[in-house]
Coordinates of C-alpha atoms in Angstrom, one line a residue:
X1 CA 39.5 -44.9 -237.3
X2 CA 43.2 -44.2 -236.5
X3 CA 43.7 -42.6 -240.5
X4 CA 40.2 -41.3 -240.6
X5 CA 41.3 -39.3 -237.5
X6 CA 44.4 -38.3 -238.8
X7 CA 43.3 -36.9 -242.1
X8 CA 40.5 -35.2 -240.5
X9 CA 43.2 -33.4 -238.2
X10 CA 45.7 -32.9 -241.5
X11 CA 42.4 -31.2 -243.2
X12 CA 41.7 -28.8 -240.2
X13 CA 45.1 -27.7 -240.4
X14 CA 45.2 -27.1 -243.9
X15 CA 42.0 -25.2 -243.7
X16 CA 43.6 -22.9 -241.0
X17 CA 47.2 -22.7 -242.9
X18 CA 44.0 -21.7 -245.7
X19 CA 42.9 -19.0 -243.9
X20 CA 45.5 -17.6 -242.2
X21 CA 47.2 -17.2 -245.8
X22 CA 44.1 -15.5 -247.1
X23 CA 44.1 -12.4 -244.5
X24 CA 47.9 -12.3 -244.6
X25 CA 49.2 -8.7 -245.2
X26 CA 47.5 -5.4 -245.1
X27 CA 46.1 -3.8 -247.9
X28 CA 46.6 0.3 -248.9
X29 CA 42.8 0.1 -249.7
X30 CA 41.3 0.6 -245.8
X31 CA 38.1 -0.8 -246.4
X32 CA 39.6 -3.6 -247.5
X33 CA 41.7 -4.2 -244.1
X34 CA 38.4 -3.0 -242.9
X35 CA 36.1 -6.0 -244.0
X36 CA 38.6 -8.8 -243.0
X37 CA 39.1 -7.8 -239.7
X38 CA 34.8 -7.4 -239.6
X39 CA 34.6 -10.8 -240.8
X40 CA 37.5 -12.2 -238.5
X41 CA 35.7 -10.0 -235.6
X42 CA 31.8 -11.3 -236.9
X43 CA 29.3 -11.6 -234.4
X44 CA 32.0 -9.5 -231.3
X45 CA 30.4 -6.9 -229.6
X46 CA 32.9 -5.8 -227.9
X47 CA 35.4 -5.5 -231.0
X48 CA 35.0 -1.1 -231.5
X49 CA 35.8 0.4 -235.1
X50 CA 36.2 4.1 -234.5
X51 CA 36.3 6.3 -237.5
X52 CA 38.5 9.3 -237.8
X53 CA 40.0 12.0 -239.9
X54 CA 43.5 12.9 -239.5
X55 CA 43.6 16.7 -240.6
X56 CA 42.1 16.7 -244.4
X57 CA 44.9 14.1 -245.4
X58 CA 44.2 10.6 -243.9
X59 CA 40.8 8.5 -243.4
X60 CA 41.6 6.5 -240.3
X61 CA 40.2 3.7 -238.2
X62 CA 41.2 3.1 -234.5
X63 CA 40.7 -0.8 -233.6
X64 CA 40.5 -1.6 -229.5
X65 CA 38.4 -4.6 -227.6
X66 CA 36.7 -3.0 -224.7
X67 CA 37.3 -3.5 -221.6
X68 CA 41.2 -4.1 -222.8
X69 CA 41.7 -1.1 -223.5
X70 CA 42.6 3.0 -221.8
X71 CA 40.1 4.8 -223.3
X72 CA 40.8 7.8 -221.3
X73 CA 44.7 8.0 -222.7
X74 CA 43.3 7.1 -226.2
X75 CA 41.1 9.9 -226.3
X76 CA 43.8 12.3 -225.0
X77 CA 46.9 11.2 -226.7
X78 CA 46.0 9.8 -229.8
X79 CA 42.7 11.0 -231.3
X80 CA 42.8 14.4 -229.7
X81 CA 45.9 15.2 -231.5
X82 CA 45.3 13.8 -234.9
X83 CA 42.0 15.0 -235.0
X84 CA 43.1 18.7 -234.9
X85 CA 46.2 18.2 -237.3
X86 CA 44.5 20.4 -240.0
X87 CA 45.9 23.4 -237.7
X88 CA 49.1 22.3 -238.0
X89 CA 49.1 20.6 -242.0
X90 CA 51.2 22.9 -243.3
X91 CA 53.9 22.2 -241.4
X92 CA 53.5 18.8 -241.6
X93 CA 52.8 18.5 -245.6
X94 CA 55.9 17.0 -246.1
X95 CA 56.0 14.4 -243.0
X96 CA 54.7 10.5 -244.4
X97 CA 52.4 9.0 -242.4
X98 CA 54.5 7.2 -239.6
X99 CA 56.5 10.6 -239.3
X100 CA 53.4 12.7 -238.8
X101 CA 52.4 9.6 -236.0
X102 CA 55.5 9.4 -233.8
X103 CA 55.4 13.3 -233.8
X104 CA 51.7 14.0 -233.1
X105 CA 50.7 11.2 -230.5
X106 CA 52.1 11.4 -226.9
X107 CA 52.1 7.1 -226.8
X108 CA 55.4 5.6 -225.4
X109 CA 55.2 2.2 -226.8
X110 CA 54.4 2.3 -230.8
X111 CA 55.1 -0.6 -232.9
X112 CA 54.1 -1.0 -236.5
X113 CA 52.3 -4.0 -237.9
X114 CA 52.2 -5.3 -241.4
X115 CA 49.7 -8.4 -241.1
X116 CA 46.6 -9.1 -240.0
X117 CA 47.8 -12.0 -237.4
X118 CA 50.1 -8.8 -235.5
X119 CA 46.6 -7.4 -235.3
X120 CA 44.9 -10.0 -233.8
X121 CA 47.9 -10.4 -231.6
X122 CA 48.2 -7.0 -230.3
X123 CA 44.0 -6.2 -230.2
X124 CA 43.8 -9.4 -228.1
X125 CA 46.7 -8.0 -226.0
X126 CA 44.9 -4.5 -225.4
X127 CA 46.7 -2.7 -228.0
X128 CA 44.3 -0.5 -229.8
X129 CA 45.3 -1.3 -234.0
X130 CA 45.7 2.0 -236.0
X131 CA 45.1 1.8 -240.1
X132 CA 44.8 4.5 -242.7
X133 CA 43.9 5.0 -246.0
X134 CA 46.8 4.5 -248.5
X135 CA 49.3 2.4 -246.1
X136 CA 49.8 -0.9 -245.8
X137 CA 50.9 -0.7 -242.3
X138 CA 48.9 0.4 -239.0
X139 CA 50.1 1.0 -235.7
X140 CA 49.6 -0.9 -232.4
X141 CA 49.5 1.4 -229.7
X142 CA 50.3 0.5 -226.0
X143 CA 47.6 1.5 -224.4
X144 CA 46.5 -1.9 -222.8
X145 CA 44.6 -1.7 -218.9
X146 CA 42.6 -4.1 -217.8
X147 CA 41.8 -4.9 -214.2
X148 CA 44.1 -6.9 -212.1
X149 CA 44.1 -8.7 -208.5
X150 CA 46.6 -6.6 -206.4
X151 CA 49.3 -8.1 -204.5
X152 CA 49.0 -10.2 -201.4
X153 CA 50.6 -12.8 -199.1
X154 CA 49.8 -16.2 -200.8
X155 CA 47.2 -18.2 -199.0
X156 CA 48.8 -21.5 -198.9
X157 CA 52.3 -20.6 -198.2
X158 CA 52.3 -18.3 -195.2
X159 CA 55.2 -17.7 -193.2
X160 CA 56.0 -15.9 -189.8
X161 CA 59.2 -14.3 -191.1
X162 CA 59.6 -13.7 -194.7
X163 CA 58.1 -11.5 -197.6
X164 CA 54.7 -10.7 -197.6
X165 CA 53.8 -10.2 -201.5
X166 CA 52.7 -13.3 -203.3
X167 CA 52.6 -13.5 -207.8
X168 CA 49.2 -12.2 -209.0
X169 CA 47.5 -13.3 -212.6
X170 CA 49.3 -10.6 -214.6
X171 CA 52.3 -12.2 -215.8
X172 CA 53.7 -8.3 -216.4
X173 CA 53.4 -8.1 -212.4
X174 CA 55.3 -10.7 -212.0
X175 CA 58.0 -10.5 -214.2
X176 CA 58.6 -7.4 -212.3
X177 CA 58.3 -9.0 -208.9
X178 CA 61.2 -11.1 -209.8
X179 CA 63.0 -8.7 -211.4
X180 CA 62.9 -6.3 -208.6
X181 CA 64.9 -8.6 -206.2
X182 CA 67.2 -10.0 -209.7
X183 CA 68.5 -6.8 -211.0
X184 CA 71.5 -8.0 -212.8
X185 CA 71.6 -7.9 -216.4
X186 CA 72.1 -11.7 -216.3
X187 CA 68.4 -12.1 -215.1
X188 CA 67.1 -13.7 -218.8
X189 CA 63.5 -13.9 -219.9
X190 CA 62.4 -16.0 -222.6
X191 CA 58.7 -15.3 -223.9
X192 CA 56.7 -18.2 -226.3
X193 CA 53.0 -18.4 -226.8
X194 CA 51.4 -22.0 -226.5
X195 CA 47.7 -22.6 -227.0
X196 CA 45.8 -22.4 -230.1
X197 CA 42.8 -20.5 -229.4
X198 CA 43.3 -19.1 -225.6
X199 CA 47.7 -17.6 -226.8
X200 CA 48.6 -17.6 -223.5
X201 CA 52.3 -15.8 -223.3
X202 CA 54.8 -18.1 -221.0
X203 CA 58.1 -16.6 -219.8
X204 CA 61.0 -18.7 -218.9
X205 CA 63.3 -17.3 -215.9
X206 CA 66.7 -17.8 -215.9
X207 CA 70.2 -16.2 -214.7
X208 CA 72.8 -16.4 -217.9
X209 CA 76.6 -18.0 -216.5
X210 CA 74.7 -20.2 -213.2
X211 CA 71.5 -22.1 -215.0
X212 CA 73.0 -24.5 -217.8
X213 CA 72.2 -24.0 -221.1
X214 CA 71.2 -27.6 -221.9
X215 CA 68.6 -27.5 -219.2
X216 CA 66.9 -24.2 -220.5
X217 CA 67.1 -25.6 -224.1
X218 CA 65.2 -28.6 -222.7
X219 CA 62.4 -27.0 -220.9
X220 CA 62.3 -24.4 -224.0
X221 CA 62.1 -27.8 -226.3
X222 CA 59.5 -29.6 -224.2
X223 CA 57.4 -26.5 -224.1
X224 CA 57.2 -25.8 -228.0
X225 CA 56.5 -29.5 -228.3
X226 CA 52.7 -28.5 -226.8
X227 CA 50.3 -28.2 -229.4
X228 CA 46.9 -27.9 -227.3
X229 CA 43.2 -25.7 -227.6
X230 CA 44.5 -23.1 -224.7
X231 CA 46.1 -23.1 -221.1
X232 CA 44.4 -22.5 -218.8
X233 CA 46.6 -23.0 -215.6
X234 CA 50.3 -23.8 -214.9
X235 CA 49.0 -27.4 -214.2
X236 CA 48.4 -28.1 -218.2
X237 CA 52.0 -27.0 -218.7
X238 CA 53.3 -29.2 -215.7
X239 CA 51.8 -32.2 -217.2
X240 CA 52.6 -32.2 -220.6
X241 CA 56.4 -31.6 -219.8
X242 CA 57.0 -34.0 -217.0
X243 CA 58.9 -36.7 -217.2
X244 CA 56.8 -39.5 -215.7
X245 CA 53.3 -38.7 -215.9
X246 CA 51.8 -41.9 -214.2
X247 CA 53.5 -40.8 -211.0
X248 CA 51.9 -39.8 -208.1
X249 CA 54.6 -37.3 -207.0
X250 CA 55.1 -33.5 -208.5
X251 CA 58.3 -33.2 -210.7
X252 CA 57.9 -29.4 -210.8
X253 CA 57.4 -27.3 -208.2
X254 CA 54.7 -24.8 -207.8
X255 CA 55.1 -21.6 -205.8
X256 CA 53.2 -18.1 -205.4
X257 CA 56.3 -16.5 -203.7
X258 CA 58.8 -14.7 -205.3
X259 CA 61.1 -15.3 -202.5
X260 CA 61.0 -18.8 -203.4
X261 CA 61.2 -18.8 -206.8
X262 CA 64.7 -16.1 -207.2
X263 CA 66.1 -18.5 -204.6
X264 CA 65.9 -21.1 -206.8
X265 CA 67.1 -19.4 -209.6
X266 CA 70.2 -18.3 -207.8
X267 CA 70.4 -22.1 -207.5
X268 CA 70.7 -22.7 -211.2
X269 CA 66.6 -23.7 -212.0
X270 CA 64.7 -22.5 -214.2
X271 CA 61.7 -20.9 -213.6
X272 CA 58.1 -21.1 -216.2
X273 CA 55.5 -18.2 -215.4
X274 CA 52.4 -18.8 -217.2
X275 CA 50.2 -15.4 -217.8
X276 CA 46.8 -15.6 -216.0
X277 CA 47.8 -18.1 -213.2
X278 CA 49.8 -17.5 -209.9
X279 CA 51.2 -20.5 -209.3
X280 CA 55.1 -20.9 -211.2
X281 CA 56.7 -23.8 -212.3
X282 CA 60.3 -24.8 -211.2
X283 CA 62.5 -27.0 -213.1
X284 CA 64.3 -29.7 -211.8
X285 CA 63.0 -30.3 -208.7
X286 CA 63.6 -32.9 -206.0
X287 CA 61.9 -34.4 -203.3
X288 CA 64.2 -33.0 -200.6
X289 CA 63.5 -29.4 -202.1
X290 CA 59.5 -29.9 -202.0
X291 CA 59.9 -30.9 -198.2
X292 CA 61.5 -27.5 -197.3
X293 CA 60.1 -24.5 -196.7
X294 CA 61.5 -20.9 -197.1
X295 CA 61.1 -19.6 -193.6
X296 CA 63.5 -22.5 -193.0
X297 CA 66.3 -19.9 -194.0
X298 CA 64.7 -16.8 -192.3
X299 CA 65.3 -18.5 -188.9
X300 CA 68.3 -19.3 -186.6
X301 CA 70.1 -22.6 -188.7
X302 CA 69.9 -24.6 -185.4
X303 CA 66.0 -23.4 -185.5
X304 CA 65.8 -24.5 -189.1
X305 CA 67.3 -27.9 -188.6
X306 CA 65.0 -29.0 -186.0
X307 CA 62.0 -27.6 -187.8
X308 CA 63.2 -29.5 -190.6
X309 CA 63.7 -32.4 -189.1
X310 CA 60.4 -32.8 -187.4
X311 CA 59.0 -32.3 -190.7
X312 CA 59.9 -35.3 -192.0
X313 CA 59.6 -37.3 -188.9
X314 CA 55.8 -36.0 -189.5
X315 CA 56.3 -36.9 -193.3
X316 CA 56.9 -40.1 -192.5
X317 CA 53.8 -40.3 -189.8
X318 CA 51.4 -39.2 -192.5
X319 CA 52.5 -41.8 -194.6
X320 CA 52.7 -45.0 -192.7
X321 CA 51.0 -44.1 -189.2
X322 CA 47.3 -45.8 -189.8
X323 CA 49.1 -48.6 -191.5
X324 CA 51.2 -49.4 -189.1
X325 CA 47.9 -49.3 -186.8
X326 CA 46.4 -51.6 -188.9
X327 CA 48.5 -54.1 -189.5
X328 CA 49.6 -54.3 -185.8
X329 CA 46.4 -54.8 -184.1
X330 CA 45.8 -57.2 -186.5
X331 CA 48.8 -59.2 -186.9
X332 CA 51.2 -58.5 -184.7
X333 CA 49.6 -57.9 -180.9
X334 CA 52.6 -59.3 -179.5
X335 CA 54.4 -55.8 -180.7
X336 CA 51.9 -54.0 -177.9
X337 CA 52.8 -53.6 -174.3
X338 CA 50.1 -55.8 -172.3
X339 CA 48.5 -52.9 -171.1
X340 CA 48.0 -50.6 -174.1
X341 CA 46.6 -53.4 -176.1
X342 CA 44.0 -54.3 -173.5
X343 CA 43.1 -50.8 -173.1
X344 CA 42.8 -50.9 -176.9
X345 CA 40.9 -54.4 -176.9
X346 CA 38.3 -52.9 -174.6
X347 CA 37.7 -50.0 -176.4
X348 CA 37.0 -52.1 -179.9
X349 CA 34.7 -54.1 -178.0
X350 CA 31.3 -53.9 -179.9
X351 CA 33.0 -52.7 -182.7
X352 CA 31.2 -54.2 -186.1
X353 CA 34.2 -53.5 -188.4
X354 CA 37.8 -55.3 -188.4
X355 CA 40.4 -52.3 -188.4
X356 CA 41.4 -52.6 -191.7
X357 CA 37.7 -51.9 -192.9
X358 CA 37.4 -49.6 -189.7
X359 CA 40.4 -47.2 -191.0
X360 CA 39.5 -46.9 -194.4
X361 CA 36.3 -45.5 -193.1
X362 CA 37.8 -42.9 -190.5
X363 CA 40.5 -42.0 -193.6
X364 CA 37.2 -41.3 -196.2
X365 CA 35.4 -39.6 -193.7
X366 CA 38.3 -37.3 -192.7
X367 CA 39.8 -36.4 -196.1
X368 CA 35.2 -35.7 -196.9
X369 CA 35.6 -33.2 -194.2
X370 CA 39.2 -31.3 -195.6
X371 CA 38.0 -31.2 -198.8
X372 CA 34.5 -30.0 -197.8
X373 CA 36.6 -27.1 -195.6
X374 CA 38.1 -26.2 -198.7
X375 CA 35.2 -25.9 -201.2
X376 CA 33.0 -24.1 -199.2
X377 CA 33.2 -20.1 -198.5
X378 CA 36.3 -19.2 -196.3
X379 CA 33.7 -18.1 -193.6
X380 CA 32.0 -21.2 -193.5
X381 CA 34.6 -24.0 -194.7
X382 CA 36.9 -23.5 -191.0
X383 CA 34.1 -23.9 -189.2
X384 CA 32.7 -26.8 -191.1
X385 CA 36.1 -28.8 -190.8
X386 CA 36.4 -28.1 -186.9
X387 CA 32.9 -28.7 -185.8
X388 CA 32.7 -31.4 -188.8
X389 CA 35.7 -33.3 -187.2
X390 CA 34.5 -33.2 -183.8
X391 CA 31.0 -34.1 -184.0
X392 CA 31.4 -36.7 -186.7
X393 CA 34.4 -38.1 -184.6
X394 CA 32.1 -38.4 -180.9
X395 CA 29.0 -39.6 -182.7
X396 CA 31.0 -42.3 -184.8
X397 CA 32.7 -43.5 -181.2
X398 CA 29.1 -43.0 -179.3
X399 CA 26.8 -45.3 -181.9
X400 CA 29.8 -48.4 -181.8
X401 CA 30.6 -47.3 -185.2
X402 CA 34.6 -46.9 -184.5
X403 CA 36.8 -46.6 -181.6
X404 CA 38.6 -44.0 -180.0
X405 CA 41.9 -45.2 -180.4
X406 CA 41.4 -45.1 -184.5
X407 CA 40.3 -41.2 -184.4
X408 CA 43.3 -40.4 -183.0
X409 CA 45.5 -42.2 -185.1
X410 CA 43.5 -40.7 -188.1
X411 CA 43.9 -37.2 -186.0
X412 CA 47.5 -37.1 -185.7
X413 CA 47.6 -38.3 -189.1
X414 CA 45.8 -35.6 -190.8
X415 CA 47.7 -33.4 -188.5
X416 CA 50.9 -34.4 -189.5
X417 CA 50.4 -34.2 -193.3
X418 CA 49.1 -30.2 -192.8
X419 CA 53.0 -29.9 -191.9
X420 CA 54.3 -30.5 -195.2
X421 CA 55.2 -27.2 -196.9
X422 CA 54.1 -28.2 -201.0
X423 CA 50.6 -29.0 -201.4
X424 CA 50.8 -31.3 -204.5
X425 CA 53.7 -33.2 -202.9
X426 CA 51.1 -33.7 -199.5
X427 CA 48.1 -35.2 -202.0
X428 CA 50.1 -37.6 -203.3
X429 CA 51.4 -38.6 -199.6
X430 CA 47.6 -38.8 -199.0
X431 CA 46.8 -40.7 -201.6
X432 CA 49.6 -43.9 -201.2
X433 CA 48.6 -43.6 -197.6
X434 CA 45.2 -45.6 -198.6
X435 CA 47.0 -48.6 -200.5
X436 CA 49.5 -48.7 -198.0
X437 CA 47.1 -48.9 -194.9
X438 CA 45.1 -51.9 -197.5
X439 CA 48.3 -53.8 -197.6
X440 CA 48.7 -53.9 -194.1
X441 CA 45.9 -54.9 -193.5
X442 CA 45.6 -58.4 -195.4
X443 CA 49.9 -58.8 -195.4
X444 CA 50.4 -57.0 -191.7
X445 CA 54.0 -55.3 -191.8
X446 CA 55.4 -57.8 -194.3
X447 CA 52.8 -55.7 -196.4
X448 CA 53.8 -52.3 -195.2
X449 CA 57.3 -52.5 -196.1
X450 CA 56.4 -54.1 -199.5
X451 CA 55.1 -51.1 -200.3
X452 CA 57.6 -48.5 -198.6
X453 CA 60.1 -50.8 -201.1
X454 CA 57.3 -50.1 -203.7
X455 CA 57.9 -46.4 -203.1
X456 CA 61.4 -46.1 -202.6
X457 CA 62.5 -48.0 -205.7
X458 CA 60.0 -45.5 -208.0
X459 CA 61.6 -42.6 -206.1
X460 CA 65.1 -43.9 -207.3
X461 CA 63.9 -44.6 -210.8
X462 CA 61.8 -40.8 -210.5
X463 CA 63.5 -37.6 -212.9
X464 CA 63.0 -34.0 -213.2
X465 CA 64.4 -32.7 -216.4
X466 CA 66.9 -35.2 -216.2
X467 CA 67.9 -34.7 -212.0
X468 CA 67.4 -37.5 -209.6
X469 CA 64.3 -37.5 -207.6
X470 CA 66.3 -38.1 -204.6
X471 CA 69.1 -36.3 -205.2
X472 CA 71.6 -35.0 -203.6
X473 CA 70.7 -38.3 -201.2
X474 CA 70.7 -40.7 -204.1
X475 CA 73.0 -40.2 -205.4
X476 CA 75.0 -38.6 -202.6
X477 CA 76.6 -35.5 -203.3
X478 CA 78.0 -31.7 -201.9
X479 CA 74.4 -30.7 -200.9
X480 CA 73.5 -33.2 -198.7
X481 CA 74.5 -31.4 -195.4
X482 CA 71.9 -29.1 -196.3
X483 CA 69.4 -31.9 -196.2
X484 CA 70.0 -33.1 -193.6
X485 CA 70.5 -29.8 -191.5
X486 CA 70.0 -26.1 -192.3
X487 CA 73.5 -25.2 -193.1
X488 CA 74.5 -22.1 -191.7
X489 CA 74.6 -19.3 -194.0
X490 CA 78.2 -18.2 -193.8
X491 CA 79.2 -22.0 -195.0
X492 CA 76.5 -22.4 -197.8
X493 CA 79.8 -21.5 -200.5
X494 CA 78.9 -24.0 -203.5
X495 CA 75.4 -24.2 -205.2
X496 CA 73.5 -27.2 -206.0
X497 CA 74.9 -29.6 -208.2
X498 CA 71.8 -30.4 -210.8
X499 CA 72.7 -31.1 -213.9
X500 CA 75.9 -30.4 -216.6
X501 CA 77.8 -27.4 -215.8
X502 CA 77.2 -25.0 -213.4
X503 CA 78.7 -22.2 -211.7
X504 CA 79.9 -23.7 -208.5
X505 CA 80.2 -20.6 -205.9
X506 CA 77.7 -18.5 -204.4
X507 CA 80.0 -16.6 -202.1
X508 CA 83.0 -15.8 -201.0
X509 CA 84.9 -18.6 -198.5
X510 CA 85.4 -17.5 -194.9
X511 CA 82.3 -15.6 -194.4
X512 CA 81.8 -16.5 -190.6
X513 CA 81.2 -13.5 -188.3
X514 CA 84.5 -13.4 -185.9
X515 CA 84.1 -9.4 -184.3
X516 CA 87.4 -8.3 -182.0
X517 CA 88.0 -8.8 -178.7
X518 CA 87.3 -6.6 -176.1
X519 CA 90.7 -4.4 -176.0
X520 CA 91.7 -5.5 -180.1
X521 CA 91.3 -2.6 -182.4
X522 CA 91.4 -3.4 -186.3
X523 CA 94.5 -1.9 -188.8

């Protein structure tokens, strides 16, 4: 089955290589480029062949997909113009054809195509496709519009303080986001296509003299290495370049804010925007930078630090909190003052579940309710997950079915876990949070730290493009006081360490704001 596969994949290229030799270049004879691109366009309504004369000279066609195209500027610029060129011929007797184009159209953007493949490329694109009679070469012209979503603050990563514009589906928009806030010439953007049938155009971000070459050469490598149907999403990208793909945990990091993604940049990262998604990749990524938020820096440092740091105290709730329940009331009473476990006792009294079984159930039932909230119309979903919660909660206490000590551990659970800034990195904290709360239930804590051992050892095997997972932690380097703390800004000199060589400062040394004295005056 394994050679029968392969040869009927080797065939199907072959046929494709086949055909795409067979409507190679253009032909001088127009109805011949005419019928090929009928027959590549068979059975597409929305494919337009608009016949035209230029003056008495040319027989023309204008190719455009509707819907992709400005109709109103191709009208106006293009065949208004040519069409009355017979006023003007004898002027223009001795111009060739692409003179008598660039002179007579008011287009900015005009490039010349030779093969059928640039035609499909640019029609697809929007670019109406110009042939005539007697060349062997048409014009794409950049007339592309099609409707886009217009700029707004991203959903999932609101912020009190901070930019309020968010990357759209056009990847043209938001190029030009990022280059609005990078506008040094050193700002680099690589373009490749991936996807067979769907083309979709992927940009790599970059800033030339701080990102290291090796590392763009290895995303660029990665990338080309992706021989798929179509893309769809950033996520298809993400998983097909990781480095462990069995892992639970992100090794890119998605973002809809340009904010966030030129910061990291100025960091040395590399940045993948994939046309019709919002969400961008960044390349290498770390845990400590997925637990961080960029309103972090838009705040007083000493504000930022505690923030911080009562983000991963809640990290580490979501993780281990209804385990830890668990495996004490099971195991390990003795842990519980006298009077909290009686109180605790009492209320499990005519309970029919042991709390293993008990939190499981809570932990379903919860994580039901979010992902109802998020499925159903905005309108509806918040009130679903609020009244959901409650009234699920107080009729599961009132029929015996659980106890009121287990809905608020699964409370401040789910609680904590809304606190953690990257979405894909709080999933996967959801999801070890089951096994976990399993272990301690049948080992008790012995259990719960196998596991948190479990967890630690992957995250210290765990790459990104070649950077530890826990890095600069693990292993410990320069940028580990802004890990622990929000630095302030004025001693943030040196950039990230990630990988080969880098350009080490971000700023000048001695930066700290020391203003006169009352009675001083400056030289």
């Amino acid at each position: 089955m394994f050679f029968r596969r392969h040869k009927f994949i080797e065939k199907q290229r072959q046929k494709e290589e086949q055909m795409k030799s067979q409507f190679d270049n253009l032909s001088p004879i127009l109805t011949e480029n005419l019928e090929t691109l009928r027959l590549i366009y068979s059975d597409c309504s929305d494919v337009v062949f608009r016949p035209f004369s230029i003056g008495e000279q040319f027989e023309a066609y204008i190719i455009y997909v509707e819907g992709l195209s400005n109709i109103e500027e191709l009208d106006t610029n293009v065949l208004g113009p040519l069409m009355r060129e017979s006023a003007d011929a004898d002027n223009d007797k001795d111009l060739n054809f692409s003179e008598l184009v660039t002179k007579k159209i008011s287009v900015s953007k005009i490039q010349e195509v030779h093969t059928f493949a640039d035609c499909i490329e640019h029609l697809a694109n929007g670019f109406p496709v110009m042939l005539v009679e007697g060349e062997n070469s048409g014009f794409a012209l950049g007339l592309a519009k099609w409707e886009k979503r217009s700029i707004e603050e991203p959903a999932t990563e609101s912020v009190v303080r901070g930019p309020r514009e968010g990357f759209v589906e056009t990847l043209g928009v938001n190029t030009s986001l990022l280059r609005r806030k990078l506008k040094s010439p050193h700002f680099k953007l690589k373009s490749m296509k991936v996807g067979r049938y769907t083309q979709t155009e992927i940009s790599l971000a970059y800033i030339e003299g701080i990102t290291d070459k090796t590392l763009i050469k290895e995303v660029e490598e990665r990338i080309q290495k992706i021989d798929i149907d179509g893309i769809l999403e950033s996520e298809y990208i993400e998983e097909l370049i990781e480095d462990n793909s069995y892992s639970p945990f992100p090794q890119l990091m998605t973002t809809e804010r340009p904010d966030v993604a030129v910061s990291s940049l100025l960091e040395g990262r590399v940045v993948i925007l994939v046309d019709g998604t919002p969400f961008v990749l960044i390349a290498p990524t770390t845990l400590f930078s997925l637990l961080q938020s960029s309103e972090d820096y838009y705040k007083r440092f000493m504000v930022g630090s505690v923030i911080r740091w009562l983000r991963y105290v809640l990290v580490f709730i979501s993780l281990v909190f209804p385990s830890l329940y668990v495996s004490v009331l099971s195991y390990h009473q003795e842990m519980v003052p006298t009077n909290l476990i009686v109180s605790i006792a009492a209320s499990r009294e005519g309970i029919p579940f042991p709390a293993l079984v008990e939190a499981l159930l809570m932990e379903f039932t919860f994580e039901a309710i979010r992902e109802a909230g998020i499925r159903l119309p905005k309108q509806v979903g918040a009130a679903v997950s609020i009244v959901g919660a409650l009234v699920i909660g107080q009729a599961a206490i009132e029929a015996g079915l659980t106890s009121a000590p287990m809905v608020m551990v699964v409370a401040l659970t789910g609680i904590a876990s809304f606190t953690i800034p990257n979405y894909d990195f709080g999933f996967a904290i959801r999801l070890l949070r089951f096994p976990l709360t399993i272990l301690g239930g049948i080992l008790g804590l012995l259990g719960v730290m196998f596991g948190l051992l479990f967890i630690i050892i992957h995250l210290c095997k765990l790459r990104s493009f070649g950077e530890p997972y826990l890095s600069p932690l693990a292993p410990m380097g320069r940028g580990l006081r802004d890990v622990l703390v929000r630095e302030p800004l004025w001693k943030m000199n040196t950039r990230p360490h990630l990988s080969g060589v880098y350009n080490k400062y971000r700023q000048a040394p001695h930066q700290k704001p020391e203003p006169k004295r009352g009675g001083e005056t400056s030289d």
